[in-house]
mmCIF file of C-alpha atoms in Angstrom:
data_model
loop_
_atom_site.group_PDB
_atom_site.id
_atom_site.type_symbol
_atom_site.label_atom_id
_atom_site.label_comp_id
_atom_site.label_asym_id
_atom_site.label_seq_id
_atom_site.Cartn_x
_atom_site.Cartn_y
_atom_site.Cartn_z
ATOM 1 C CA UNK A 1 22.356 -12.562 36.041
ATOM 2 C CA UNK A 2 24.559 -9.669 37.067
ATOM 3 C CA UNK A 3 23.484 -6.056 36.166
ATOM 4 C CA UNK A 4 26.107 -5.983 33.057
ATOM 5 C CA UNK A 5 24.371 -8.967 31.494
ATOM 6 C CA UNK A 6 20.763 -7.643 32.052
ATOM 7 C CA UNK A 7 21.897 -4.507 30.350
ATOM 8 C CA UNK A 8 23.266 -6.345 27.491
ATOM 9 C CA UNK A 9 20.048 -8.523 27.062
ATOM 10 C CA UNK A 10 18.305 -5.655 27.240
ATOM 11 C CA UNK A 11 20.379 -3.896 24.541
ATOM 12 C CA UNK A 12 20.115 -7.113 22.383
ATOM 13 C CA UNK A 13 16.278 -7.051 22.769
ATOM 14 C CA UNK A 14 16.016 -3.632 21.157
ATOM 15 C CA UNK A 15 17.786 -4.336 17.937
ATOM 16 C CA UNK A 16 14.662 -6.859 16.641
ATOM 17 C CA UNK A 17 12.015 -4.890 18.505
ATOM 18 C CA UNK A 18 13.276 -1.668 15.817
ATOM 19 C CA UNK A 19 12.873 -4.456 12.858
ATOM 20 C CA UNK A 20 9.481 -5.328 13.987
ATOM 21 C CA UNK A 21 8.493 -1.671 14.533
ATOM 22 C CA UNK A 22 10.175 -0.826 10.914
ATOM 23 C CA UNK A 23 8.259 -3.697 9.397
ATOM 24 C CA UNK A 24 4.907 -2.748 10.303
ATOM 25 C CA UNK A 25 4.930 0.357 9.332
ATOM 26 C CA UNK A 26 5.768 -0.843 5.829
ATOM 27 C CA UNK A 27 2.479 -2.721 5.706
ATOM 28 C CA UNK A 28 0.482 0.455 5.618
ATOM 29 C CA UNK A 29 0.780 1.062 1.995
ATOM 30 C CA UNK A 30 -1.907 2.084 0.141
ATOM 31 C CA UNK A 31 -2.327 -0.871 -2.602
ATOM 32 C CA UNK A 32 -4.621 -1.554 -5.307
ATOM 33 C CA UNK A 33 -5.568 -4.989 -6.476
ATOM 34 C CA UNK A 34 -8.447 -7.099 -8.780
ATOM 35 C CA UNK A 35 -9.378 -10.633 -9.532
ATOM 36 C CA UNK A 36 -9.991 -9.915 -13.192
ATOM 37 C CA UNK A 37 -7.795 -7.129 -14.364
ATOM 38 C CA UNK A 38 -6.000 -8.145 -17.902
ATOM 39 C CA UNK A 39 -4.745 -6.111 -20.425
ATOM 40 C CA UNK A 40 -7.523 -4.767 -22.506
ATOM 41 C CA UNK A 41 -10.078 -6.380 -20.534
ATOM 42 C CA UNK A 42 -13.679 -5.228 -20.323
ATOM 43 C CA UNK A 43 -15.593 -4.638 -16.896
ATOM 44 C CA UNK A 44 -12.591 -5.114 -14.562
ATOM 45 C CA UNK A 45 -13.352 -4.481 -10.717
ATOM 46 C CA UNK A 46 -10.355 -2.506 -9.149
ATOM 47 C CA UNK A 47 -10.155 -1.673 -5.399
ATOM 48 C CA UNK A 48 -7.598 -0.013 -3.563
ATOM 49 C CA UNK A 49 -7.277 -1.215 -0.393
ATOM 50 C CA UNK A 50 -6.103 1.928 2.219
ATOM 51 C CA UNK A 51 -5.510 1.012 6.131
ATOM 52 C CA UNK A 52 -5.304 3.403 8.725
ATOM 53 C CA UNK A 53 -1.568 3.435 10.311
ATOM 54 C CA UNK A 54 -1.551 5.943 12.700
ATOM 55 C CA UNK A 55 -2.584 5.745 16.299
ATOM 56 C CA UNK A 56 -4.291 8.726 17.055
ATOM 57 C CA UNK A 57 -6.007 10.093 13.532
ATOM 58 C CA UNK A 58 -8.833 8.218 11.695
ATOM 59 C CA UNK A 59 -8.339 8.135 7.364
ATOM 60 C CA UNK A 60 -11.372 10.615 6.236
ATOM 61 C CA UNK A 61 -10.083 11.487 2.635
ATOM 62 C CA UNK A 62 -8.614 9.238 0.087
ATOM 63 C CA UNK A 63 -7.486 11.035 -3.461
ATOM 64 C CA UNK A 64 -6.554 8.139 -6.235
ATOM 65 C CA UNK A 65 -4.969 9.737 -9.702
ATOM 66 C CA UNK A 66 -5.785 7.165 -12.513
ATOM 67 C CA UNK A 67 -3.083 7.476 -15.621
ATOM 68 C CA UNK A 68 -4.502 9.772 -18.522
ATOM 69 C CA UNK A 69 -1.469 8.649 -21.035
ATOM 70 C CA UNK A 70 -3.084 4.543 -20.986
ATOM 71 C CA UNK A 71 -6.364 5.675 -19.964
ATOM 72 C CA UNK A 72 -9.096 3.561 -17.961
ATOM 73 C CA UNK A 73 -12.299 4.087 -19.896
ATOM 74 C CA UNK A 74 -16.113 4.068 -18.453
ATOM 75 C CA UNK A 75 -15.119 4.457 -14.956
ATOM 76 C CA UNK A 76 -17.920 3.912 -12.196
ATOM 77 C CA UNK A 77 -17.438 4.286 -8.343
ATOM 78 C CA UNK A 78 -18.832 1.893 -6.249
ATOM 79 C CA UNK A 79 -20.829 3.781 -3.192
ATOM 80 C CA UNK A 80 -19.393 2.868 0.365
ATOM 81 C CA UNK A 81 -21.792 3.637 3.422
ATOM 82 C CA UNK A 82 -20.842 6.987 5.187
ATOM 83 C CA UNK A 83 -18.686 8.015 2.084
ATOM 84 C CA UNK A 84 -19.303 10.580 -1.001
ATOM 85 C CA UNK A 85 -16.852 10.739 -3.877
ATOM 86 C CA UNK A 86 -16.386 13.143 -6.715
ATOM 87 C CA UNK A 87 -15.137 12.492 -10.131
ATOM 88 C CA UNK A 88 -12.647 14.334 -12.350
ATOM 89 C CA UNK A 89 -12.825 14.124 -16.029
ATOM 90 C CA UNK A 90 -10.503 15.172 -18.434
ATOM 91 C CA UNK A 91 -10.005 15.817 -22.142
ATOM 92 C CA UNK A 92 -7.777 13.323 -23.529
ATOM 93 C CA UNK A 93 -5.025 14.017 -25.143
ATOM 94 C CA UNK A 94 -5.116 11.291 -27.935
ATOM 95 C CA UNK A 95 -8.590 9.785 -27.981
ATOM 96 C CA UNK A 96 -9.056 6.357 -27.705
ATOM 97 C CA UNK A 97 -10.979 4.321 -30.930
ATOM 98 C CA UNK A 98 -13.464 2.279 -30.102
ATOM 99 C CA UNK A 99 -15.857 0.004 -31.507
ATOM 100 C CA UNK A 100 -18.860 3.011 -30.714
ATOM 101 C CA UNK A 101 -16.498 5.230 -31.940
ATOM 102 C CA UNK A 102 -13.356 7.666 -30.366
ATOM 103 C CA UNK A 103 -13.416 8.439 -26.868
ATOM 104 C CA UNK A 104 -12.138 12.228 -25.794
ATOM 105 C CA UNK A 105 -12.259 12.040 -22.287
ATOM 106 C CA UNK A 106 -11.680 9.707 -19.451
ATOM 107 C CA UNK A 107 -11.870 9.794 -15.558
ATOM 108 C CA UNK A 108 -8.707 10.777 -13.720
ATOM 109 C CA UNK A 109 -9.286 11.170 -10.583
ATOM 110 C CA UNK A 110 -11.499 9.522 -7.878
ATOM 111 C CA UNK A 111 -12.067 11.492 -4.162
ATOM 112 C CA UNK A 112 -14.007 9.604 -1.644
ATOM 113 C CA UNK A 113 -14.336 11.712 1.631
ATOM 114 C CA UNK A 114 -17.182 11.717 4.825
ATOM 115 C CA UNK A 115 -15.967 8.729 5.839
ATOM 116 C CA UNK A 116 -13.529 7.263 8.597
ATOM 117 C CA UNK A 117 -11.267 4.454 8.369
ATOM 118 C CA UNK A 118 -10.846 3.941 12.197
ATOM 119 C CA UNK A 119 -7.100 3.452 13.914
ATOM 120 C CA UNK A 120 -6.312 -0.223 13.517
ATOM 121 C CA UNK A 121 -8.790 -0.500 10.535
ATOM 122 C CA UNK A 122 -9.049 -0.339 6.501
ATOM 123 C CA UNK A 123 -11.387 0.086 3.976
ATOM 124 C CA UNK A 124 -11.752 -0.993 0.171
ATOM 125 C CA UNK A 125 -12.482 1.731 -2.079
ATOM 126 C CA UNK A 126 -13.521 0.310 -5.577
ATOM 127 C CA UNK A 127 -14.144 1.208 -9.402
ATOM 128 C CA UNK A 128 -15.707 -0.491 -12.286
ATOM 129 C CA UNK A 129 -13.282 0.134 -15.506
ATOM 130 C CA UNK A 130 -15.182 -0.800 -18.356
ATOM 131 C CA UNK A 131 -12.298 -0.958 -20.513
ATOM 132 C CA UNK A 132 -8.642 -1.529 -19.399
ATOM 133 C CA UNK A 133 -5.520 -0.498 -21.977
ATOM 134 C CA UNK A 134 -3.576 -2.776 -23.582
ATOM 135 C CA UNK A 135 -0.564 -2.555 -20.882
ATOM 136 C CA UNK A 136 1.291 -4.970 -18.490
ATOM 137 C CA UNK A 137 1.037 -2.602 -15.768
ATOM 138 C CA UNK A 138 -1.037 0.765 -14.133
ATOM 139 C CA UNK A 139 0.600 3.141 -11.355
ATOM 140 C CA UNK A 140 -2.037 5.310 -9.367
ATOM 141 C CA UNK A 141 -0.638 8.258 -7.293
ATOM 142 C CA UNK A 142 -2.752 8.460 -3.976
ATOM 143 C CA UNK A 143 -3.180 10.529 -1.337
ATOM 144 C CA UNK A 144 -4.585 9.660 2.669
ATOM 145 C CA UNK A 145 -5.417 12.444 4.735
ATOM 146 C CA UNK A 146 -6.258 11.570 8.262
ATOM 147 C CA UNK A 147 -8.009 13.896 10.860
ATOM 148 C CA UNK A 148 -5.522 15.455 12.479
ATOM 149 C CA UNK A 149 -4.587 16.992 8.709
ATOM 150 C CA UNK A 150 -1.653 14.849 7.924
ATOM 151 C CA UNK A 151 -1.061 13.956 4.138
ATOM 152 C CA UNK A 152 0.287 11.252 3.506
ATOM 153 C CA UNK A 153 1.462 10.764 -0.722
ATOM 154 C CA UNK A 154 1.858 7.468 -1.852
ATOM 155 C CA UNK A 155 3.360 8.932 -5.233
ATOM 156 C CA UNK A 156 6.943 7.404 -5.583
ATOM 157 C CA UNK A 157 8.026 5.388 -8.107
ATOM 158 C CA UNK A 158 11.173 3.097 -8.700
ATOM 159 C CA UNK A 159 13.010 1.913 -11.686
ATOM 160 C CA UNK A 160 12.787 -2.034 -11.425
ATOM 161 C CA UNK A 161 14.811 -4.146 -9.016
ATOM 162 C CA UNK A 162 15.285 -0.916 -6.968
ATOM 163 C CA UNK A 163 14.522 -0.921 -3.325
ATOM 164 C CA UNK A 164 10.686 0.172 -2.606
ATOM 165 C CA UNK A 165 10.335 3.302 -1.910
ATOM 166 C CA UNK A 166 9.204 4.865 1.403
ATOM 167 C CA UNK A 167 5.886 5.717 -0.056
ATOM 168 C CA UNK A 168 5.186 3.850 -2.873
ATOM 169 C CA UNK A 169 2.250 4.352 -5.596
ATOM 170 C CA UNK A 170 0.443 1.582 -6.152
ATOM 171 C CA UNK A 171 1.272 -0.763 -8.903
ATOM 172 C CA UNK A 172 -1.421 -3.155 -10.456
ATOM 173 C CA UNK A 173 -0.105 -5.961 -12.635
ATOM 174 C CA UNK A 174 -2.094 -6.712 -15.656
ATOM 175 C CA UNK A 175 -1.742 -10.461 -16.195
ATOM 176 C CA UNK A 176 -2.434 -12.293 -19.454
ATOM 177 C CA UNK A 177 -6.069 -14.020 -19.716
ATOM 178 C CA UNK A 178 -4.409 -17.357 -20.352
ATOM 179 C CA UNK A 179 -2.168 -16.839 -16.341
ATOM 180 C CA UNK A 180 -4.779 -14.835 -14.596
ATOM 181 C CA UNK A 181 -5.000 -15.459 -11.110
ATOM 182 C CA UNK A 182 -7.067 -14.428 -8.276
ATOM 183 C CA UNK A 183 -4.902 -11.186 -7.214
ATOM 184 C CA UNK A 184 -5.176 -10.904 -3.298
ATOM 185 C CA UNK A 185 -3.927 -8.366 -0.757
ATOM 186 C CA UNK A 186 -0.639 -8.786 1.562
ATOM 187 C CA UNK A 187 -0.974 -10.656 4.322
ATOM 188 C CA UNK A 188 0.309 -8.607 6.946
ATOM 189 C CA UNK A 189 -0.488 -11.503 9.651
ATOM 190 C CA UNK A 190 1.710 -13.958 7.528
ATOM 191 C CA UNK A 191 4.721 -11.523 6.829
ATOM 192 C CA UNK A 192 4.603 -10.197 10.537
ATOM 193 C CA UNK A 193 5.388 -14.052 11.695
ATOM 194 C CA UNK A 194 8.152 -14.388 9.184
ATOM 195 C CA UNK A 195 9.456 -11.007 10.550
ATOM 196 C CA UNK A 196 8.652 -12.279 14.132
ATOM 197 C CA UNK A 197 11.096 -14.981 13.564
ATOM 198 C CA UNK A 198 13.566 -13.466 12.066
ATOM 199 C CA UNK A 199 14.009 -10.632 14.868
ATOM 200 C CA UNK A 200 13.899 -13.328 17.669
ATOM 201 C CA UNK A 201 16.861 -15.348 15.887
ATOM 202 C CA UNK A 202 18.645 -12.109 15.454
ATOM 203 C CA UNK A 203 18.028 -11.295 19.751
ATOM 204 C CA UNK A 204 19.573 -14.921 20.664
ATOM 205 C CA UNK A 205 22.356 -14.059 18.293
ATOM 206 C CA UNK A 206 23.137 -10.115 19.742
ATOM 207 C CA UNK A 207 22.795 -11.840 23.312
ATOM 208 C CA UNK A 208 25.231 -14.503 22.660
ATOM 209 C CA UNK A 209 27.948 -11.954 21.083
ATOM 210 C CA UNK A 210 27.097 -9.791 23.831
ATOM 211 C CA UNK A 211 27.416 -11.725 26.580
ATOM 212 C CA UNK A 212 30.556 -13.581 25.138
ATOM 213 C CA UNK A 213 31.952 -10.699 24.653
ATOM 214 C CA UNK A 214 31.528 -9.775 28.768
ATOM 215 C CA UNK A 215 32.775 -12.648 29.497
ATOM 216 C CA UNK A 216 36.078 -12.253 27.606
ATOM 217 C CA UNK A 217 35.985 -8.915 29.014
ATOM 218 C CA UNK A 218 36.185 -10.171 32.725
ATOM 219 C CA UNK A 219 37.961 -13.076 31.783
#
């Protein structure tokens, strides 16, 4: 292979290795996600799920904004080893009625800190909600601040069938009790394969056209 050619492979190379690189960065969202979450439903486990996607700073501080306007009522934190969290309640601005009676304030945010999610790693940071509203959906606003002071604020929103944002809040879909489903992370392993096979049919493609194109050239 002549010098011309290896450039071109080269070249060709570096157009799925950008995909691959692009991809994985979009994996490090902060997400939430729960097995039992329908609309209304009492008791509901919620986690958000936060990896660590930089190389050089660990995640020590994770800030998660729960909606006032649908409000989650009797929030509890589960305690993580290594971590602390704070609470922040509010005054509501139209109390809920309840069964016990009308409910004036609610949780609305959740700060775990003291912790490190290690490069490469992720950890599960979880609430109990003993009451969920009567909605299809919930956005929480987060923010991930690593040790070297970066903040990173997964706060954007999109009107549906718009492209995801860059860094999305996370979204958890309330499903009916009669189609609820085991709701499970991502699989980053699964997608990256898909990806993986997708940017090496898109190298044996630029190669061909590249080296075709050589050839017509010294032809």
């Amino acid at each position: 292979m002549t010098s011309t050619v290896r450039r071109l492979a080269i070249a060709a190379m570096l157009v799925p290795l950008g995909v691959l690189i692009g991809a994985q960065a979009a994996f490090a969202h902060v997400t939430v996600h729960s097995s039992d979450a329908t609309p209304g439903a009492s008791d509901s486990v919620v986690l958000f799920r936060t990896p660590d996607e930089m190389t050089n700073a660990t995640t020590v501080r994770l800030q998660v904004f729960l909606p006032t306007a649908t409000p989650l009522l009797g929030v509890l934190v589960q305690p993580i080893p290594g971590w602390h969290f704070t609470v922040k309640t509010v005054t509501l601005k139209h109390p809920v009625q309840t069964d016990d009676g009308a409910i004036t304030s609610a949780v609305s945010r959740v700060t775990w800190s003291g912790g490190h999610i290690p490069v490469g790693g992720y950890q599960d940071f979880a609430i109990d909600v003993g009451q969920l509203p009567d909605v299809d959906s919930l956005t929480f606003k987060a923010l991930q601040t690593y040790s070297n002071g970066t903040v990173v604020r997964w706060i954007e929103t999109a009107p549906p069938g718009s492209p995801e944002p860059d860094f999305p809040a996370p979204v958890l879909r309330l499903t009916s009790p009669s189609h609820a489903v085991t709701a499970a992370a991502p699989s980053p392993r699964h997608d990256g394969r898909n990806l993986a096979i997708v940017a090496l049919a898109i190298a044996v493609v630029a190669l061909w056209v590249s080296v075709a194109g050589w050839i017509r050239q010294r032809g």
